[in-house]
PDB file of C-alpha atoms in Angstrom:
ATOM      1  CA  MET D   1      11.435  -1.564  -5.401  1.00 85.00           C
ATOM      2  CA  LEU D   2       7.955  -0.229  -6.416  1.00 87.00           C
ATOM      3  CA  VAL D   3       5.227  -1.647  -4.074  1.00 91.00           C
ATOM      4  CA  ALA D   4       1.699  -0.513  -4.609  1.00 90.00           C
ATOM      5  CA  LEU D   5      -1.327  -1.106  -1.887  1.00 94.00           C
ATOM      6  CA  CYS D   6      -4.959  -0.939  -2.448  1.00 91.00           C
ATOM      7  CA  SER D   7      -8.154  -2.305  -1.264  1.00 89.00           C
ATOM      8  CA  LEU D   8     -11.277  -3.401  -3.205  1.00 83.00           C
ATOM      9  CA  LYS D   9     -13.823  -2.778  -0.426  1.00 78.00           C
ATOM     10  CA  GLY D  10     -14.129  -0.834   2.806  1.00 75.00           C
ATOM     11  CA  SER D  11     -11.286   1.144   4.261  1.00 77.00           C
ATOM     12  CA  PRO D  12      -8.982  -1.616   6.008  1.00 83.00           C
ATOM     13  CA  GLY D  13      -6.055   1.136   6.431  1.00 90.00           C
ATOM     14  CA  VAL D  14      -4.333   1.253   3.347  1.00 93.00           C
ATOM     15  CA  THR D  15      -2.917   4.574   4.053  1.00 94.00           C
ATOM     16  CA  THR D  16      -1.686   3.556   7.502  1.00 93.00           C
ATOM     17  CA  LEU D  17      -0.115   0.468   6.290  1.00 95.00           C
ATOM     18  CA  ALA D  18       1.700   2.262   3.538  1.00 95.00           C
ATOM     19  CA  LEU D  19       3.094   4.681   5.975  1.00 95.00           C
ATOM     20  CA  ALA D  20       4.163   2.042   8.380  1.00 94.00           C
ATOM     21  CA  LEU D  21       5.661  -0.328   5.631  1.00 94.00           C
ATOM     22  CA  ALA D  22       7.775   2.543   4.326  1.00 94.00           C
ATOM     23  CA  ALA D  23       8.942   3.467   7.979  1.00 92.00           C
ATOM     24  CA  ARG D  24      10.005  -0.144   8.639  1.00 92.00           C
ATOM     25  CA  TRP D  25      11.689  -0.600   5.259  1.00 91.00           C
ATOM     26  CA  PRO D  26      15.239  -1.525   5.173  1.00 86.00           C
ATOM     27  CA  GLY D  27      16.634   1.360   3.517  1.00 84.00           C
ATOM     28  CA  SER D  28      15.689   4.629   1.985  1.00 86.00           C
ATOM     29  CA  SER D  29      11.822   4.649   1.296  1.00 92.00           C
ATOM     30  CA  ILE D  30       9.082   7.159   0.126  1.00 94.00           C
ATOM     31  CA  VAL D  31       5.335   7.040   0.155  1.00 96.00           C
ATOM     32  CA  VAL D  32       3.324   8.439  -2.664  1.00 95.00           C
ATOM     33  CA  GLU D  33      -0.298   9.120  -2.135  1.00 96.00           C
ATOM     34  CA  ALA D  34      -2.313   8.380  -5.162  1.00 92.00           C
ATOM     35  CA  ASP D  35      -5.793   7.508  -4.203  1.00 91.00           C
ATOM     36  CA  PRO D  36      -8.171   8.451  -6.945  1.00 90.00           C
ATOM     37  CA  ALA D  37     -10.951   9.457  -4.332  1.00 91.00           C
ATOM     38  CA  GLY D  38      -8.306  12.052  -2.677  1.00 93.00           C
ATOM     39  CA  GLY D  39      -5.551  11.742  -0.166  1.00 94.00           C
ATOM     40  CA  ASP D  40      -5.635  12.005   3.661  1.00 93.00           C
ATOM     41  CA  LEU D  41      -2.196  13.074   4.537  1.00 95.00           C
ATOM     42  CA  LEU D  42      -2.608  16.889   3.911  1.00 95.00           C
ATOM     43  CA  ALA D  43      -5.406  16.814   6.635  1.00 93.00           C
ATOM     44  CA  ARG D  44      -3.997  14.261   8.542  1.00 91.00           C
ATOM     45  CA  PHE D  45      -0.705  15.763   9.321  1.00 92.00           C
ATOM     46  CA  ARG D  46      -1.755  19.534   8.549  1.00 93.00           C
ATOM     47  CA  LEU D  47       0.773  19.655   5.669  1.00 95.00           C
ATOM     48  CA  PRO D  48       0.913  22.543   2.951  1.00 95.00           C
ATOM     49  CA  GLU D  49      -0.588  21.695  -0.359  1.00 93.00           C
ATOM     50  CA  SER D  50       2.485  21.729  -2.156  1.00 95.00           C
ATOM     51  CA  PRO D  51       4.806  19.846  -2.950  1.00 97.00           C
ATOM     52  CA  GLY D  52       3.008  17.013  -3.603  1.00 96.00           C
ATOM     53  CA  LEU D  53       1.222  14.766  -6.178  1.00 96.00           C
ATOM     54  CA  VAL D  54       0.073  17.865  -8.285  1.00 96.00           C
ATOM     55  CA  SER D  55       3.462  19.532  -8.379  1.00 96.00           C
ATOM     56  CA  LEU D  56       4.873  16.111  -9.274  1.00 94.00           C
ATOM     57  CA  ALA D  57       2.433  15.680 -12.329  1.00 93.00           C
ATOM     58  CA  ALA D  58       3.511  19.223 -13.358  1.00 94.00           C
ATOM     59  CA  ALA D  59       7.068  18.168 -13.394  1.00 91.00           C
ATOM     60  CA  ARG D  60       6.559  14.843 -15.084  1.00 87.00           C
ATOM     61  CA  HIS D  61       8.872  15.263 -18.013  1.00 86.00           C
ATOM     62  CA  SER D  62      11.879  16.026 -15.906  1.00 86.00           C
ATOM     63  CA  THR D  63      14.670  13.619 -16.008  1.00 83.00           C
ATOM     64  CA  ASP D  64      16.241  14.644 -12.734  1.00 86.00           C
ATOM     65  CA  PRO D  65      16.443  11.379 -10.599  1.00 84.00           C
ATOM     66  CA  SER D  66      15.712  13.211  -7.442  1.00 88.00           C
ATOM     67  CA  VAL D  67      12.325  14.636  -8.799  1.00 90.00           C
ATOM     68  CA  LEU D  68      10.406  12.349  -6.356  1.00 91.00           C
ATOM     69  CA  THR D  69      12.169  13.795  -3.359  1.00 92.00           C
ATOM     70  CA  GLN D  70      11.644  17.389  -4.744  1.00 94.00           C
ATOM     71  CA  HIS D  71       8.079  17.032  -4.502  1.00 95.00           C
ATOM     72  CA  SER D  72       8.014  15.273  -1.174  1.00 96.00           C
ATOM     73  CA  GLN D  73       7.504  16.560   2.460  1.00 97.00           C
ATOM     74  CA  VAL D  74       8.890  15.157   5.431  1.00 95.00           C
ATOM     75  CA  LEU D  75       6.658  13.732   8.220  1.00 92.00           C
ATOM     76  CA  PRO D  76       7.513  13.953  11.974  1.00 86.00           C
ATOM     77  CA  GLY D  77       9.769  11.063  12.587  1.00 84.00           C
ATOM     78  CA  GLY D  78      11.682  11.807   9.071  1.00 89.00           C
ATOM     79  CA  LEU D  79       9.351   9.744   6.678  1.00 92.00           C
ATOM     80  CA  ARG D  80       9.237  11.342   3.204  1.00 95.00           C
ATOM     81  CA  VAL D  81       5.845  11.524   1.518  1.00 96.00           C
ATOM     82  CA  VAL D  82       4.151  12.764  -1.842  1.00 96.00           C
ATOM     83  CA  PRO D  83       0.859  13.763  -0.648  1.00 97.00           C
ATOM     84  CA  ALA D  84      -2.362  13.818  -2.837  1.00 96.00           C
ATOM     85  CA  PRO D  85      -4.893  16.663  -2.996  1.00 96.00           C
ATOM     86  CA  VAL D  86      -7.984  16.246  -0.806  1.00 96.00           C
ATOM     87  CA  GLU D  87     -10.058  16.819  -3.846  1.00 94.00           C
ATOM     88  CA  GLY D  88     -10.605  13.327  -6.062  1.00 91.00           C
ATOM     89  CA  ASP D  89     -10.815  15.317  -9.325  1.00 93.00           C
ATOM     90  CA  GLN D  90      -7.428  17.076  -8.681  1.00 95.00           C
ATOM     91  CA  CYS D  91      -6.066  13.534  -7.749  1.00 93.00           C
ATOM     92  CA  ARG D  92      -7.268  11.839 -10.795  1.00 91.00           C
ATOM     93  CA  ALA D  93      -6.262  14.586 -12.801  1.00 93.00           C
ATOM     94  CA  ALA D  94      -2.702  14.365 -11.448  1.00 93.00           C
ATOM     95  CA  LEU D  95      -2.873  10.659 -11.987  1.00 90.00           C
ATOM     96  CA  SER D  96      -3.865  10.831 -15.691  1.00 89.00           C
ATOM     97  CA  ALA D  97      -0.911  13.429 -16.308  1.00 90.00           C
ATOM     98  CA  LEU D  98       1.393  10.953 -14.578  1.00 88.00           C
ATOM     99  CA  ALA D  99       0.056   8.073 -16.743  1.00 75.00           C
ATOM    100  CA  PHE D 100       2.828   8.138 -19.357  1.00 63.00           C
ATOM    101  CA  SER D 101       5.922   9.114 -17.189  1.00 68.00           C
ATOM    102  CA  THR D 102       7.983   7.005 -14.924  1.00 69.00           C
ATOM    103  CA  PRO D 103       8.550   9.686 -11.717  1.00 68.00           C
ATOM    104  CA  TRP D 104       7.902   6.619  -9.261  1.00 72.00           C
ATOM    105  CA  ARG D 105      11.426   5.068 -10.128  1.00 73.00           C
ATOM    106  CA  LYS D 106      14.011   6.533  -7.779  1.00 71.00           C
ATOM    107  CA  PRO D 107      17.412   4.736  -8.015  1.00 72.00           C
ATOM    108  CA  GLY D 108      18.249   3.216  -4.666  1.00 76.00           C
ATOM    109  CA  THR D 109      14.894   3.960  -3.041  1.00 80.00           C
ATOM    110  CA  ASN D 110      11.875   1.873  -2.230  1.00 89.00           C
ATOM    111  CA  VAL D 111       8.576   3.492  -3.279  1.00 93.00           C
ATOM    112  CA  VAL D 112       5.344   2.643  -1.602  1.00 95.00           C
ATOM    113  CA  ILE D 113       2.323   3.713  -3.553  1.00 93.00           C
ATOM    114  CA  ASP D 114      -0.998   4.081  -1.905  1.00 94.00           C
ATOM    115  CA  PHE D 115      -3.847   3.971  -4.216  1.00 91.00           C
ATOM    116  CA  GLY D 116      -6.721   3.448  -1.718  1.00 90.00           C
ATOM    117  CA  ARG D 117      -9.939   1.688  -2.831  1.00 87.00           C
ATOM    118  CA  ILE D 118      -9.833   0.621  -6.310  1.00 80.00           C
ATOM    119  CA  ASP D 119     -13.389   0.391  -7.541  1.00 68.00           C
ATOM    120  CA  ALA D 120     -14.921   1.427 -11.041  1.00 54.00           C
ATOM    121  CA  ASN D 121     -12.701   4.449 -11.524  1.00 56.00           C
ATOM    122  CA  LEU D 122      -9.506   2.765 -12.872  1.00 67.00           C
ATOM    123  CA  THR D 123      -7.492   6.131 -13.180  1.00 72.00           C
ATOM    124  CA  ALA D 124      -4.747   4.131 -11.196  1.00 72.00           C
ATOM    125  CA  LEU D 125      -4.631   1.139 -13.474  1.00 74.00           C
ATOM    126  CA  PRO D 126      -1.833   2.442 -15.830  1.00 74.00           C
ATOM    127  CA  HIS D 127       0.365   2.801 -12.766  1.00 79.00           C
ATOM    128  CA  ILE D 128      -0.653  -0.335 -11.114  1.00 78.00           C
ATOM    129  CA  ARG D 129       0.712  -2.137 -14.258  1.00 76.00           C
ATOM    130  CA  THR D 130       4.206  -0.954 -13.490  1.00 78.00           C
ATOM    131  CA  VAL D 131       4.711  -1.841 -10.127  1.00 83.00           C
ATOM    132  CA  ASP D 132       6.958  -4.916  -8.673  1.00 84.00           C
ATOM    133  CA  ALA D 133       4.405  -6.215  -6.393  1.00 86.00           C
ATOM    134  CA  LEU D 134       0.586  -5.240  -5.707  1.00 88.00           C
ATOM    135  CA  LEU D 135      -0.763  -5.803  -2.274  1.00 92.00           C
ATOM    136  CA  VAL D 136      -4.340  -5.948  -1.795  1.00 91.00           C
ATOM    137  CA  LEU D 137      -5.522  -5.388   1.781  1.00 93.00           C
ATOM    138  CA  VAL D 138      -8.740  -7.384   2.903  1.00 92.00           C
ATOM    139  CA  ARG D 139     -10.269  -8.189   6.146  1.00 93.00           C
ATOM    140  CA  PRO D 140     -10.561 -12.000   6.222  1.00 94.00           C
ATOM    141  CA  GLN D 141     -14.042 -11.944   6.545  1.00 92.00           C
ATOM    142  CA  ASP D 142     -16.824 -13.708   4.086  1.00 92.00           C
ATOM    143  CA  ASP D 143     -18.184 -10.452   2.695  1.00 89.00           C
ATOM    144  CA  GLU D 144     -14.764  -8.816   1.822  1.00 88.00           C
ATOM    145  CA  LEU D 145     -13.441 -12.141   0.583  1.00 90.00           C
ATOM    146  CA  ALA D 146     -16.308 -12.526  -1.598  1.00 88.00           C
ATOM    147  CA  ARG D 147     -15.664  -8.994  -3.316  1.00 83.00           C
ATOM    148  CA  VAL D 148     -11.924 -10.309  -3.855  1.00 83.00           C
ATOM    149  CA  ALA D 149     -13.198 -13.544  -5.385  1.00 86.00           C
ATOM    150  CA  VAL D 150     -15.136 -11.790  -7.965  1.00 83.00           C
ATOM    151  CA  LYS D 151     -12.435  -9.252  -8.826  1.00 79.00           C
ATOM    152  CA  LEU D 152      -9.629 -11.753  -9.018  1.00 74.00           C
ATOM    153  CA  GLN D 153      -9.972 -12.003 -12.841  1.00 70.00           C
ATOM    154  CA  ALA D 154      -9.481  -8.226 -12.957  1.00 71.00           C
ATOM    155  CA  ILE D 155      -6.524  -8.224 -10.662  1.00 71.00           C
ATOM    156  CA  ASP D 156      -4.759 -10.989 -12.852  1.00 66.00           C
ATOM    157  CA  ARG D 157      -4.998  -8.302 -15.574  1.00 69.00           C
ATOM    158  CA  TRP D 158      -3.379  -5.383 -13.522  1.00 70.00           C
ATOM    159  CA  THR D 159      -0.643  -7.249 -12.458  1.00 67.00           C
ATOM    160  CA  ARG D 160       1.452 -10.688 -12.510  1.00 64.00           C
ATOM    161  CA  ARG D 161       2.262 -10.485  -8.973  1.00 66.00           C
ATOM    162  CA  PRO D 162      -0.725  -9.792  -6.645  1.00 78.00           C
ATOM    163  CA  GLY D 163      -0.485 -10.550  -3.049  1.00 88.00           C
ATOM    164  CA  LEU D 164      -3.060 -10.433  -0.423  1.00 92.00           C
ATOM    165  CA  VAL D 165      -2.330  -8.905   2.981  1.00 95.00           C
ATOM    166  CA  LEU D 166      -5.100  -9.696   5.877  1.00 95.00           C
ATOM    167  CA  VAL D 167      -6.190  -7.111   8.156  1.00 94.00           C
ATOM    168  CA  GLY D 168      -7.359  -8.357  11.553  1.00 92.00           C
ATOM    169  CA  ASP D 169      -8.905 -11.477  12.705  1.00 92.00           C
ATOM    170  CA  GLY D 170     -10.730 -13.886  10.694  1.00 93.00           C
ATOM    171  CA  TYR D 171      -9.831 -16.908   8.387  1.00 94.00           C
ATOM    172  CA  SER D 172      -6.292 -18.117   8.401  1.00 94.00           C
ATOM    173  CA  ALA D 173      -3.688 -17.248   5.722  1.00 93.00           C
ATOM    174  CA  ARG D 174      -3.662 -20.700   4.529  1.00 92.00           C
ATOM    175  CA  GLU D 175      -7.333 -20.931   4.427  1.00 94.00           C
ATOM    176  CA  VAL D 176      -7.588 -17.607   2.296  1.00 93.00           C
ATOM    177  CA  SER D 177      -4.612 -18.639   0.070  1.00 90.00           C
ATOM    178  CA  ASN D 178      -6.327 -21.918  -0.685  1.00 91.00           C
ATOM    179  CA  GLY D 179      -9.734 -20.871  -1.241  1.00 89.00           C
ATOM    180  CA  LEU D 180      -8.879 -18.078  -3.373  1.00 87.00           C
ATOM    181  CA  GLY D 181      -5.711 -19.335  -5.185  1.00 84.00           C
ATOM    182  CA  VAL D 182      -3.711 -15.963  -4.291  1.00 85.00           C
ATOM    183  CA  PRO D 183      -0.729 -15.857  -2.110  1.00 87.00           C
ATOM    184  CA  VAL D 184      -1.320 -14.155   1.226  1.00 92.00           C
ATOM    185  CA  VAL D 185       1.969 -12.359   1.930  1.00 91.00           C
ATOM    186  CA  GLY D 186       1.389 -11.059   5.326  1.00 92.00           C
ATOM    187  CA  ARG D 187      -1.233 -10.473   8.030  1.00 93.00           C
ATOM    188  CA  ILE D 188      -1.770  -7.065   9.894  1.00 92.00           C
ATOM    189  CA  PRO D 189      -3.065  -6.954  13.512  1.00 91.00           C
ATOM    190  CA  ARG D 190      -5.622  -4.525  14.571  1.00 88.00           C
ATOM    191  CA  ASP D 191      -3.455  -2.171  16.342  1.00 88.00           C
ATOM    192  CA  ASP D 192      -5.585   1.133  17.239  1.00 85.00           C
ATOM    193  CA  LYS D 193      -2.657   2.803  19.344  1.00 86.00           C
ATOM    194  CA  GLY D 194      -0.105   1.954  16.496  1.00 85.00           C
ATOM    195  CA  ALA D 195      -2.465   3.346  13.919  1.00 86.00           C
ATOM    196  CA  LEU D 196      -2.978   6.645  15.838  1.00 85.00           C
ATOM    197  CA  ALA D 197       0.808   7.045  16.047  1.00 82.00           C
ATOM    198  CA  LEU D 198       0.957   6.936  12.326  1.00 84.00           C
ATOM    199  CA  SER D 199      -2.175   9.475  12.191  1.00 78.00           C
ATOM    200  CA  GLY D 200      -0.122  12.376  14.095  1.00 69.00           C
ATOM    201  CA  ARG D 201      -2.128  11.951  17.053  1.00 68.00           C
ATOM    202  CA  GLY D 202      -0.864   8.957  19.100  1.00 57.00           C
ATOM    203  CA  SER D 203       2.360   8.626  21.292  1.00 53.00           C
ATOM    204  CA  SER D 204       5.692   7.987  20.182  1.00 59.00           C
ATOM    205  CA  ARG D 205       5.715   5.014  22.370  1.00 60.00           C
ATOM    206  CA  HIS D 206       3.359   3.331  19.883  1.00 54.00           C
ATOM    207  CA  GLY D 207       5.283   4.469  16.810  1.00 71.00           C
ATOM    208  CA  PRO D 208       6.336   2.060  14.019  1.00 77.00           C
ATOM    209  CA  ALA D 209       9.229   0.825  15.706  1.00 77.00           C
ATOM    210  CA  ARG D 210       7.709  -0.519  18.905  1.00 77.00           C
ATOM    211  CA  SER D 211       3.767  -1.149  17.986  1.00 88.00           C
ATOM    212  CA  ARG D 212       2.626  -4.338  16.776  1.00 90.00           C
ATOM    213  CA  LEU D 213       1.652  -2.634  13.523  1.00 92.00           C
ATOM    214  CA  GLY D 214       5.023  -1.684  13.064  1.00 91.00           C
ATOM    215  CA  ARG D 215       6.454  -5.135  13.773  1.00 92.00           C
ATOM    216  CA  ALA D 216       4.157  -6.495  11.271  1.00 92.00           C
ATOM    217  CA  ALA D 217       4.802  -4.101   8.561  1.00 93.00           C
ATOM    218  CA  ALA D 218       8.771  -5.001   9.347  1.00 92.00           C
ATOM    219  CA  ALA D 219       8.010  -8.591   8.761  1.00 91.00           C
ATOM    220  CA  LEU D 220       6.090  -7.804   5.562  1.00 92.00           C
ATOM    221  CA  ALA D 221       8.782  -5.645   4.242  1.00 91.00           C
ATOM    222  CA  THR D 222      11.320  -8.542   4.909  1.00 88.00           C
ATOM    223  CA  HIS D 223       9.157 -10.839   2.560  1.00 86.00           C
ATOM    224  CA  LEU D 224       9.128  -8.230  -0.146  1.00 87.00           C
ATOM    225  CA  VAL D 225      12.915  -7.771  -0.271  1.00 83.00           C
ATOM    226  CA  ALA D 226      13.554 -11.268  -0.382  1.00 73.00           C
ATOM    227  CA  PRO D 227      14.650 -12.670  -3.900  1.00 59.00           C
ATOM    228  CA  ALA D 228      12.048 -11.369  -6.690  1.00 49.00           C
ATOM    229  CA  PHE D 229      10.842 -14.615  -7.880  1.00 34.00           C
ATOM    230  CA  VAL D 230      10.120 -16.834  -5.013  1.00 43.00           C
ATOM    231  CA  PRO D 231       7.793 -19.603  -5.819  1.00 32.00           C
ATOM    232  CA  GLN D 232       4.191 -18.856  -5.120  1.00 37.00           C
ATOM    233  CA  ALA D 233       3.702 -21.814  -2.871  1.00 35.00           C
ATOM    234  CA  ARG D 234       6.510 -20.910  -0.808  1.00 35.00           C
ATOM    235  CA  LEU D 235       5.023 -17.503  -0.126  1.00 36.00           C
ATOM    236  CA  VAL D 236       1.924 -18.944   0.905  1.00 36.00           C
ATOM    237  CA  ASP D 237       3.561 -21.351   3.211  1.00 37.00           C
ATOM    238  CA  THR D 238       5.791 -18.764   4.778  1.00 35.00           C
ATOM    239  CA  ALA D 239       2.797 -16.423   5.197  1.00 38.00           C
ATOM    240  CA  ALA D 240       0.770 -19.178   6.872  1.00 38.00           C
ATOM    241  CA  GLN D 241       3.549 -19.607   9.406  1.00 37.00           C
ATOM    242  CA  LEU D 242       3.628 -16.015  10.207  1.00 37.00           C
ATOM    243  CA  ALA D 243      -0.078 -15.707  10.474  1.00 39.00           C
ATOM    244  CA  GLY D 244      -0.203 -18.434  13.474  1.00 42.00           C
ATOM    245  CA  PRO D 245      -2.796 -20.877  13.953  1.00 40.00           C
ATOM    246  CA  PRO D 246      -6.113 -20.594  11.972  1.00 40.00           C
ATOM    247  CA  SER D 247      -8.473 -18.266  13.675  1.00 43.00           C
ATOM    248  CA  ARG D 248     -11.936 -17.332  12.591  1.00 46.00           C
ATOM    249  CA  ASN D 249     -14.623 -14.849  13.977  1.00 43.00           C
TER     250      ASN D 249
END
């Protein structure tokens, strides 16, 4: 399965959730960092610049089914990632080079693509159109929801299967899905210790297998691997049940 994560405003933790989601996926998984503004993983985990997104772009014509793995690195804990360069120009050039190839598809492996914040620069758009599910992270507060509402028409052109992931406290999943007409497929709690563990700075006691963030990511993964064409209303209802009683800041 090919899952993409992005945001439309602010920094609600797209990279952190991408790592948590891949770490808790039931089966083999790999994270591809493809933020047009530049990546965080090289600095976050002190990784070498290669292999990564740039070397993957150079090998874009390869027909080897293991090409994605060949251009990945292994984080502490065993998760494979394809890190993006820190410099945005390099990242955008690599994404442009990859636009007409399909290196994301690796048989038997789930791929989680971190597109970061999507704004006026739509370098990532050709890739977004190829994914099985696009998850838009948003804090359920008035200012961020207003931005999503404005962008809904554009999102419909990007993918036929958008879903919202609410980050932190605020409006309930049911309120958001009813107000915007887009399914809410999960809610991620604010978990500073769990996020630190996914940045290479926290304790393993708060890693994705034990943290609140990791448990929420596992629940989200379970929804995503459910039968592909679950009715939209069913998704909304299930997400609302997971989210618990309505809350508002």
